[in-house]
Every structure is written in structure tokens, then in C-alpha cells.
Amino acid sequence: MSPNFVLFLTVVTLVIVIGVPSGNTGVKASGSLWRETIDRFFESLKVSIGAEQSPRKTSRMKRQSPDIGDESTNSYEIRTSSLPTLSDGRTVNTRYMPTLGNGYLGTTVYSDSVYLNGLFNGVGSASHRARIPAIISTRINLTTPDFERRATRKFTLNAQDGFYSEFIKCEFADIEHKIYVHQKFIRLYVVDIFVRMNPATLGGGTISMAYPTWNTSEDIVFDAPRQYRGNWQVRGLTRENEAGGKGGQEVNIFYMLPLRQISISGSNREANYTMIMSIDRSEANARQEFDSAQQILQASSPAKGNYDLFMQHVTEWRNTWDRGRVEVEGADIQLNKIVRFSQFYILGSLPAESPALAPIFSDPFYGCGRTSIGRGGVVGKDYQGHVMWDNEVYIMPAVLPFHPGMAKNQLRYRSATMTAAAQNAARLGCPGIHFPWRSGFTGVELSPDAQPSGPPPANCTGGARGSRVFVTAAVLWAIRQYISLTRDRDFMINPIYKGCDLSREAAKFLAALAQKSPADSRYDINGITGPDELHPNISNDIFTMCGVALGLHWERYFTCLCQRSEDERYLYDIAMQLRIPFDYTKRIHYQFKGFDPAIDRPIKQADAVMLIYPLNWNYSYDIMKNDLDLYEPLNEEETPALTWSWYTIGWKWVKETTKMRSYFLKSYQTYLIQPFKIWTEYKERSAADQDIGNVNFLPGMGGFLQSIIYGFAGIRIRPDMLEVNNPMPPPGADRLLLHRFQYLQSNLTFIIEAQRTTIQVVSVAALYPLILRRNQTSAVEESLKTGETIVINNPWDGFFIYTTVAETCPHPWDFTFMPYGYGPWPEELVPTPATYTAQFGPIWAIIAIVIVFSIGACAVYCVRYRRRQDTLEIKAPTFAEAQRNQEERNGKSDKK
């Protein structure tokens, strides 16, 4: 009989003797430890006897051909010879064409519309982005069918330089048609047309263009156009006010008269034309940028003027990429492109970082909608451009480490709409502010099914009444992430951003909504709808409860950072006593109170899985895995693109690499439309699917990028540190690069490979000197210095980066009171059979395990004897008691 088999029988016997842990809290902690040790033993046994674990059979979507429609090998460029078309095979399907934008203006290539940030038309739920005619948008025709039949066309989307172009090679000329939304002059929509006669041609030729007319908009009433210095200007008003009542929003357009034909023949062998339109609410600002562009165009020859205007746009886009980006390198060129173009579409929907003329104070960035600023002009489509919680949870974290200024503007939208949020909270009879499920220009609730009916109850006692409380908790979470990464004092106190007020009022609402149960002094939140919208009007949604706990703990800490004297101890008491739906015996979270996996299925989003990320909730790894195992088969397959990225991060965190890879592929492969890497909300297999989902779906892109940054790279943003856990490249990549990751105003580049991680210290801020500490017992603190490179071999244990600047504010506790054993066990304290076998050999390993398990069995027996589940009463310490306990522990540490 082999020693390994003896070891196996010993462990099985001990498990039978000990039995399954009961609901008693002390037993649960012990059971957690034994189960983790047993799991590790079986893993060790599998390696020692050469056993192979049979993978669970799962359906895998067919991967798209890597060369479908894309002829370019550059990671920043897509080049194709064909465009997506409708069923007739000729008409361009603009649904799958790329969007171009700068956060202020946006358009879809070849569409007849341009959209302006915050310009909406329609009352209430009918509010949608107001369609501005794209007066200079066109397709080029070659006038004769013979020329057209023999011509070749190439279409290029360049993410590095931010433009789309069509190159036509015909018998008489080479033609380039370029479209871009200017990244420097943010009010400009620009079209370039360059024609050069073919040297072999004799007679030349003519190209023609057709354009939308200036007054073709159902959303805007335009005055008659007026001449302006040889060009034109027109003013309009939206037809309806979003909040009801009279008076629409003003829009002003300055534009050049579009060219209808361009002919080349004889000595006229080249033609270079640039057409521009400038759009703004303010007539003065629209005029100023139109004049600036005209001066550049007329400063020298037309060719040079066009080039200069274009290069200012290109330079700004390249500067944007240089400020920070995610990049992967490896054999899978399509993965490289998906990463790059996902960032391109998101960045194009966020405010340009260095505009020539910034928007005026009263014209903030009006949030990031779900389907980019180039869409949203049709009621019932593309969420009509409305802002939802994706602004903070799915989109902002993808850009925060690289472009914190953009994230700051995303949060400014919430501070700009605090008045409407206060009215929203008042409808529930609550103090503070509560942000709506869908909002636009005014910040009022635009979702028809999210409006509570009847008069508000007194003192917030009527529950949430179906409201999505998690949206307000998500705004608090986003503030937490932003401040933890930047320590931006300007955001806290500047009246433009009102960060301190924003956080306080949101926490005030969440605290008031939690109702104390007289039976056990725990707090419930009733009548809420969680992210899983298939189960509305429930109690104690798990994501909401944990999000509220984090928000309340954060506000107590943030009040100190804001240097305010308010007594926020009550927030601690509520946060510690929130009721978390948790099965103590099975060690799993239930999605809400009364959740039954056999009945409450399917689910649209796994709220419990989102505790792992984005919430970074503190709990044991075995519970994480139990939650993933429970909700994985319950999740409906026809779920939005954003869902599977959270599973990717979850499986990576519990070290299930096979499932991690599977869900990573699943998170993007079936949601991409080639060749322009357009993300769909749902899987679109037919024309009928186009009536259901939405396209250029930014939350799907943001979730995908977060699975790389916070999953594979292992980044976790904590209030007191930057944590990096088990970094690795994603499947299909050899290297993962986080270029110019910004932490506490310092700049770091992470180069992550399979066996090592390299940190290039680009700069270290004098205000916050940084320390690196590897997650090893013998590790020492290493000061980071500008210009140095640090190589960490075999970085699977991870490392931490934090500042040496001492902080007087106590960090948030980040948990709700739960039984002992709920929190994560330190890895180094858990004995493993593999460790014993390596050190002492198989015989002594058996003896060591028997001793350890015998002690554990005694502990379990004692706890079972002394405690009964039916009489157990759990009570969290008061704030004063917790503070006193903490001071005692600090005193003991100081003595040591």
C-alpha cells in the first residue's frame, strides 16, 4: 500500500469523524479551515499520483475568424475592403459602423446626424439625444456606373490618430475621404477630401457628393440660415424640455457650404478640400472655434492648411494615448486590437483632456451614456443617450488609472445634478440625494418604471418602493475609488465638483433607508431592485447591502479627509449591523432575502458575484468559490456583454484558471461585430436581434478592460494602498502593459509577463513618496525612485504600493459584522499537506496531518458543546467599544 493512499484514507476518516460543520459560528470557522486544507491536500495528491481532473463540460461559443474583414496587422488600425450592409447587400448598415467623438461632439460614420453633449429633446421617458443634421456628411460617388464597377475601395479606422478614411482608386484618380471629430477644437466636425489625377488618364473625371439638408431634424426647430463671412450660421431650439414646461435648449451651428462636385482635368490635377461645421450651445464659442479653424486653413496653401488642422487633431490623440493606456502583446493580433479599440470608443465618449477652448462653467460634461456620444437619437434605441450607473461602475474604472481627469468629469455630472437627486430622495420620504436609474440633461428620473407612485412616507419608513438604491451606492463607490487613487483635494472642496457634499448627502440617504429591526437590532433595506432586474422589489439585495456598507464606512473616513466636524459614528453602527443574506452552513451568499436557487432562476446578473469585484468585499475565498459555483448555472445565457467579465475576475481571484480563460473568451467573442470591433449589448445573430439590443455598447467594453486591469493584472485600489495580486497576461497574450498607471500623482508602468512583473517608475510625486513591499514574510520596504526599474520574479504572491505619508484619519473598516471565519484566512497560516510532504517526507506528513486534524476535531467538539445555533446571539460592538478595542490593540503593538 503506497504512502499516498494511506494519507488519503487518513484524511477521509478524519473528515467522517469530524462531520459536516453545523450552523454554529465557531464551527464554521474551523470547517472553513479544514475544507481549505483538504482542498489543498487533494490538489497535492492529484499532482503526486498523476491524476487529471476532468473539466466540466461547458458549451463554448465558436470563435470568430481572426482575419474576418480586417487586412491590417497594426494593433491601432482596421483596414477592410467591405462594409457591413443591410439585407440588400448594398446599403451600408450604420448600426455596425464606428463612432467618432471627443466627449463634446459625436457621430457615427456615414450617418446623417451629429450629437452634442447634454443636448436632449423630449419630455420625461421620451427624452433622447437631439439629432443635429450632419450638414457635411457624405459618401463619394464616381458619377458613372463603369467607373464605380472598376474602382476599388479601402476603408480604414485609425485609433491612434482618431480618424476614419475611405480610399478610392479609380481609372482617373486616387481619392481619399477622411472624417474626424476634432480632439483639440472640440466643437468641430471635419471632412477632408483629397483628389489626385491618375498620371495615366487622359480625360480626367468628376466625383459627386450628396448631403443632409440643414433643417432635417425632428428634434430641433431652426431659424433661417444667415451668411457669416462667406460661410453660414444657423440657430435652433429643441422642441421639448426634458423636465416638461416651456423652453428648449439652444444650439448654434457655423458651417461651410458643402461641395456638390469636384472635377479634375487638364492642368487641374489635384484638389484638396476641407469642410467644417462648429456646434455649441453658445453662439460665441461655436463662432470662436469656427474662426480658429478658418485661420488655420487659410494661413497658407489649402493642402498645408488642411494638414495643419488635421495634425493638431492627431497630436492631441497621440498625447491622449501617451498619458496612459492598456496594451497587450502576443500572437493574437485580434485581441490586441479589441483592447485598443475598446479604449478608443470609450475615450471618444469622454471629455478631451486638453481642448483649445474648454466648455464654460455652466456647461459640464453630462455623463457617459451606454452607447457612446455618437448614438442615442431614437426613442427606444441605444438607451436614448441616457446616463446610468454604468458611468461609474463599468466605464469610469477602465479609464481612471490612466486618465483621472476624465473620471473626475464623469463624477462632476453627479454633483451638477444634486438638486434633482435630492428631489428623487424626497419622493421616497428620505433625506440626502438619490440618483436615478436613467437621466439626461436635468438629472431627473427618466425611466418610467422607476417612478414611485403615491405620496412619500414619513421619515423614509416606506422602503425603497422598487427603487434601484445601488445606483447611489455606486456613485459613493466611484468617489471612493477616485479619491483612493488620486487624493484630489480639488475634487473635495471645489464648488464645481463638491465631492465632500456629494459623498455626505448620498450616505445620508443610504443610512436613512436602512431600517432597524427591533428583534435583533440588525438593519434591513426593503423594496429595492438590485442589478439583477429580473427580481424587482426585494429585500436586502446582496450587492446593494454590501455597497451600502462600503459607502457608509467610506463616508465616515471621507468626513475626516474633508476636515469636517460632523459626528458620523452612526454610519459605522448602521454599516456594521446591515443584514447580509448568507447561509452559515453552506457558506454562500443569497442574492436577496428569501432567495431560492430552485425557484428564483434565471438571473440576469449575478449580484453576489459582483462582491468579489467591483466591490472588493472582504470575505473568505471558499465563500467566493461557493458563490461562483452557485450562480454560474443560474445566469441566463442571453445576458448583456458586461456580465461575463465579473465572472472572469471572480474565477481568476479564486485561482480557477480554466474557467477564468473560458469566461474571458466568452466575455467578448460573441459580442463583437467585425470589422470595426463594434460591441453589441446582446448576441446578434440575425436582423431580428437588432431590434432588441444596442450597439457600440460601452459597458461591455469597460467590463472587458476591467477584467484585464483588475483581473489579470490583479490591481485592487484600496484607501490605503495599491494592491497587486497574482498578475498574469490574459489568454492569447505574452505581455500585458499598463502604461503610465497614475497612483497618488505618481506615474508607473507595469509590464506583466508569465514569470515576472517589471515596474518602470516614470515619476514619483514629492507630495506622496511611494513604497513597494512584496507579499513575503521576509520582504522589506523599498522606496520607489523616479527613473528606476524594478523586476519582481515569480510575482504570484503579489505586492503592495503605498505612501510613506502618515494619515491621521482612520481608514474605513470595509465589512459588516459577521461570524468568525467569514473573513479571508491569511494564506501563510493555513497548513498544507504539500508543505509537510516536501519538508518531512510522506510518513511524517501523515503524522503531522493527524496531529493537526486531531487538534481541530477537539476544537470543533468544544465549540459544538458550548454553543448552540438556536440560542446564538450575534451583536456587533458599538462604535465606542470598537474604537476602544482598536486603541488597546494599537497599544499592545506599540509595546511590542
PDB file of N, CA and C in Angstrom, residues 69 79 88 108 205 224 230 245 313 350 456 470 516 568 666 713 721 787 859 872 881 884 894:
ATOM      1  N   GLY A  69     -12.516  40.237 -42.391  1.00  0.00           N
ATOM      2  CA  GLY A  69     -12.697  41.600 -42.870  1.00  0.00           C
ATOM      3  C   GLY A  69     -11.617  42.598 -42.518  1.00  0.00           C
ATOM      4  N   ARG A  79      -8.364  47.920 -41.367  1.00  0.00           N
ATOM      5  CA  ARG A  79      -8.469  48.224 -42.798  1.00  0.00           C
ATOM      6  C   ARG A  79      -9.254  47.102 -43.472  1.00  0.00           C
ATOM      7  N   ASP A  88     -30.085  44.021 -48.360  1.00  0.00           N
ATOM      8  CA  ASP A  88     -29.982  44.176 -49.814  1.00  0.00           C
ATOM      9  C   ASP A  88     -28.548  44.014 -50.313  1.00  0.00           C
ATOM     10  N   THR A 108     -21.768  58.888 -35.890  1.00  0.00           N
ATOM     11  CA  THR A 108     -21.490  57.574 -36.452  1.00  0.00           C
ATOM     12  C   THR A 108     -21.121  57.768 -37.911  1.00  0.00           C
ATOM     13  N   GLY A 205     -11.946  63.415 -64.709  1.00  0.00           N
ATOM     14  CA  GLY A 205     -13.256  62.932 -64.300  1.00  0.00           C
ATOM     15  C   GLY A 205     -13.847  63.799 -63.205  1.00  0.00           C
ATOM     16  N   ALA A 224     -33.939  80.543 -40.068  1.00  0.00           N
ATOM     17  CA  ALA A 224     -33.363  80.563 -41.413  1.00  0.00           C
ATOM     18  C   ALA A 224     -31.857  80.792 -41.321  1.00  0.00           C
ATOM     19  N   GLY A 230     -18.813  84.730 -45.709  1.00  0.00           N
ATOM     20  CA  GLY A 230     -18.738  83.825 -46.843  1.00  0.00           C
ATOM     21  C   GLY A 230     -19.166  82.406 -46.531  1.00  0.00           C
ATOM     22  N   GLY A 245     -42.696  71.609 -19.359  1.00  0.00           N
ATOM     23  CA  GLY A 245     -42.732  73.067 -19.369  1.00  0.00           C
ATOM     24  C   GLY A 245     -42.228  73.628 -20.682  1.00  0.00           C
ATOM     25  N   HIS A 313      -5.218  67.744 -34.509  1.00  0.00           N
ATOM     26  CA  HIS A 313      -6.099  66.683 -34.019  1.00  0.00           C
ATOM     27  C   HIS A 313      -5.301  65.419 -33.719  1.00  0.00           C
ATOM     28  N   LEU A 350     -15.663  60.458 -23.827  1.00  0.00           N
ATOM     29  CA  LEU A 350     -15.308  61.192 -22.611  1.00  0.00           C
ATOM     30  C   LEU A 350     -14.633  62.498 -22.977  1.00  0.00           C
ATOM     31  N   PRO A 456     -45.093  60.264  -0.580  1.00  0.00           N
ATOM     32  CA  PRO A 456     -43.950  59.662   0.113  1.00  0.00           C
ATOM     33  C   PRO A 456     -44.269  59.401   1.576  1.00  0.00           C
ATOM     34  N   PHE A 470     -28.886  50.793  -5.451  1.00  0.00           N
ATOM     35  CA  PHE A 470     -27.481  50.519  -5.755  1.00  0.00           C
ATOM     36  C   PHE A 470     -26.850  51.591  -6.638  1.00  0.00           C
ATOM     37  N   LYS A 516     -34.035  49.633  11.206  1.00  0.00           N
ATOM     38  CA  LYS A 516     -33.564  48.759  12.271  1.00  0.00           C
ATOM     39  C   LYS A 516     -34.673  47.806  12.713  1.00  0.00           C
ATOM     40  N   GLU A 568     -20.114  61.270  12.607  1.00  0.00           N
ATOM     41  CA  GLU A 568     -20.588  60.259  11.672  1.00  0.00           C
ATOM     42  C   GLU A 568     -20.541  58.858  12.275  1.00  0.00           C
ATOM     43  N   LYS A 666     -15.475  34.187 -23.493  1.00  0.00           N
ATOM     44  CA  LYS A 666     -16.924  34.351 -23.595  1.00  0.00           C
ATOM     45  C   LYS A 666     -17.345  35.802 -23.448  1.00  0.00           C
ATOM     46  N   ALA A 713      -4.252  41.635 -14.375  1.00  0.00           N
ATOM     47  CA  ALA A 713      -3.173  42.402 -13.743  1.00  0.00           C
ATOM     48  C   ALA A 713      -3.253  42.350 -12.225  1.00  0.00           C
ATOM     49  N   MET A 721      -3.730  51.729   0.006  1.00  0.00           N
ATOM     50  CA  MET A 721      -2.659  51.127  -0.787  1.00  0.00           C
ATOM     51  C   MET A 721      -3.164  50.718  -2.158  1.00  0.00           C
ATOM     52  N   GLY A 787      12.686  57.056 -12.404  1.00  0.00           N
ATOM     53  CA  GLY A 787      13.654  56.562 -13.372  1.00  0.00           C
ATOM     54  C   GLY A 787      14.127  55.143 -13.145  1.00  0.00           C
ATOM     55  N   ALA A 859     -11.248  21.084  18.846  1.00  0.00           N
ATOM     56  CA  ALA A 859     -11.758  22.457  18.816  1.00  0.00           C
ATOM     57  C   ALA A 859     -13.205  22.477  18.348  1.00  0.00           C
ATOM     58  N   LEU A 872     -27.787  31.226  19.743  1.00  0.00           N
ATOM     59  CA  LEU A 872     -26.667  32.132  19.487  1.00  0.00           C
ATOM     60  C   LEU A 872     -27.186  33.536  19.192  1.00  0.00           C
ATOM     61  N   GLU A 881     -17.033  51.028  21.631  1.00  0.00           N
ATOM     62  CA  GLU A 881     -16.342  49.794  22.002  1.00  0.00           C
ATOM     63  C   GLU A 881     -15.312  49.398  20.963  1.00  0.00           C
ATOM     64  N   ARG A 884     -12.354  51.646  21.286  1.00  0.00           N
ATOM     65  CA  ARG A 884     -11.560  51.303  22.463  1.00  0.00           C
ATOM     66  C   ARG A 884     -10.752  50.029  22.227  1.00  0.00           C
ATOM     67  N   ASP A 894       2.408  48.809  19.968  1.00  0.00           N
ATOM     68  CA  ASP A 894       3.483  49.765  20.272  1.00  0.00           C
ATOM     69  C   ASP A 894       4.453  49.174  21.288  1.00  0.00           C
TER      70      ASP A 894
END
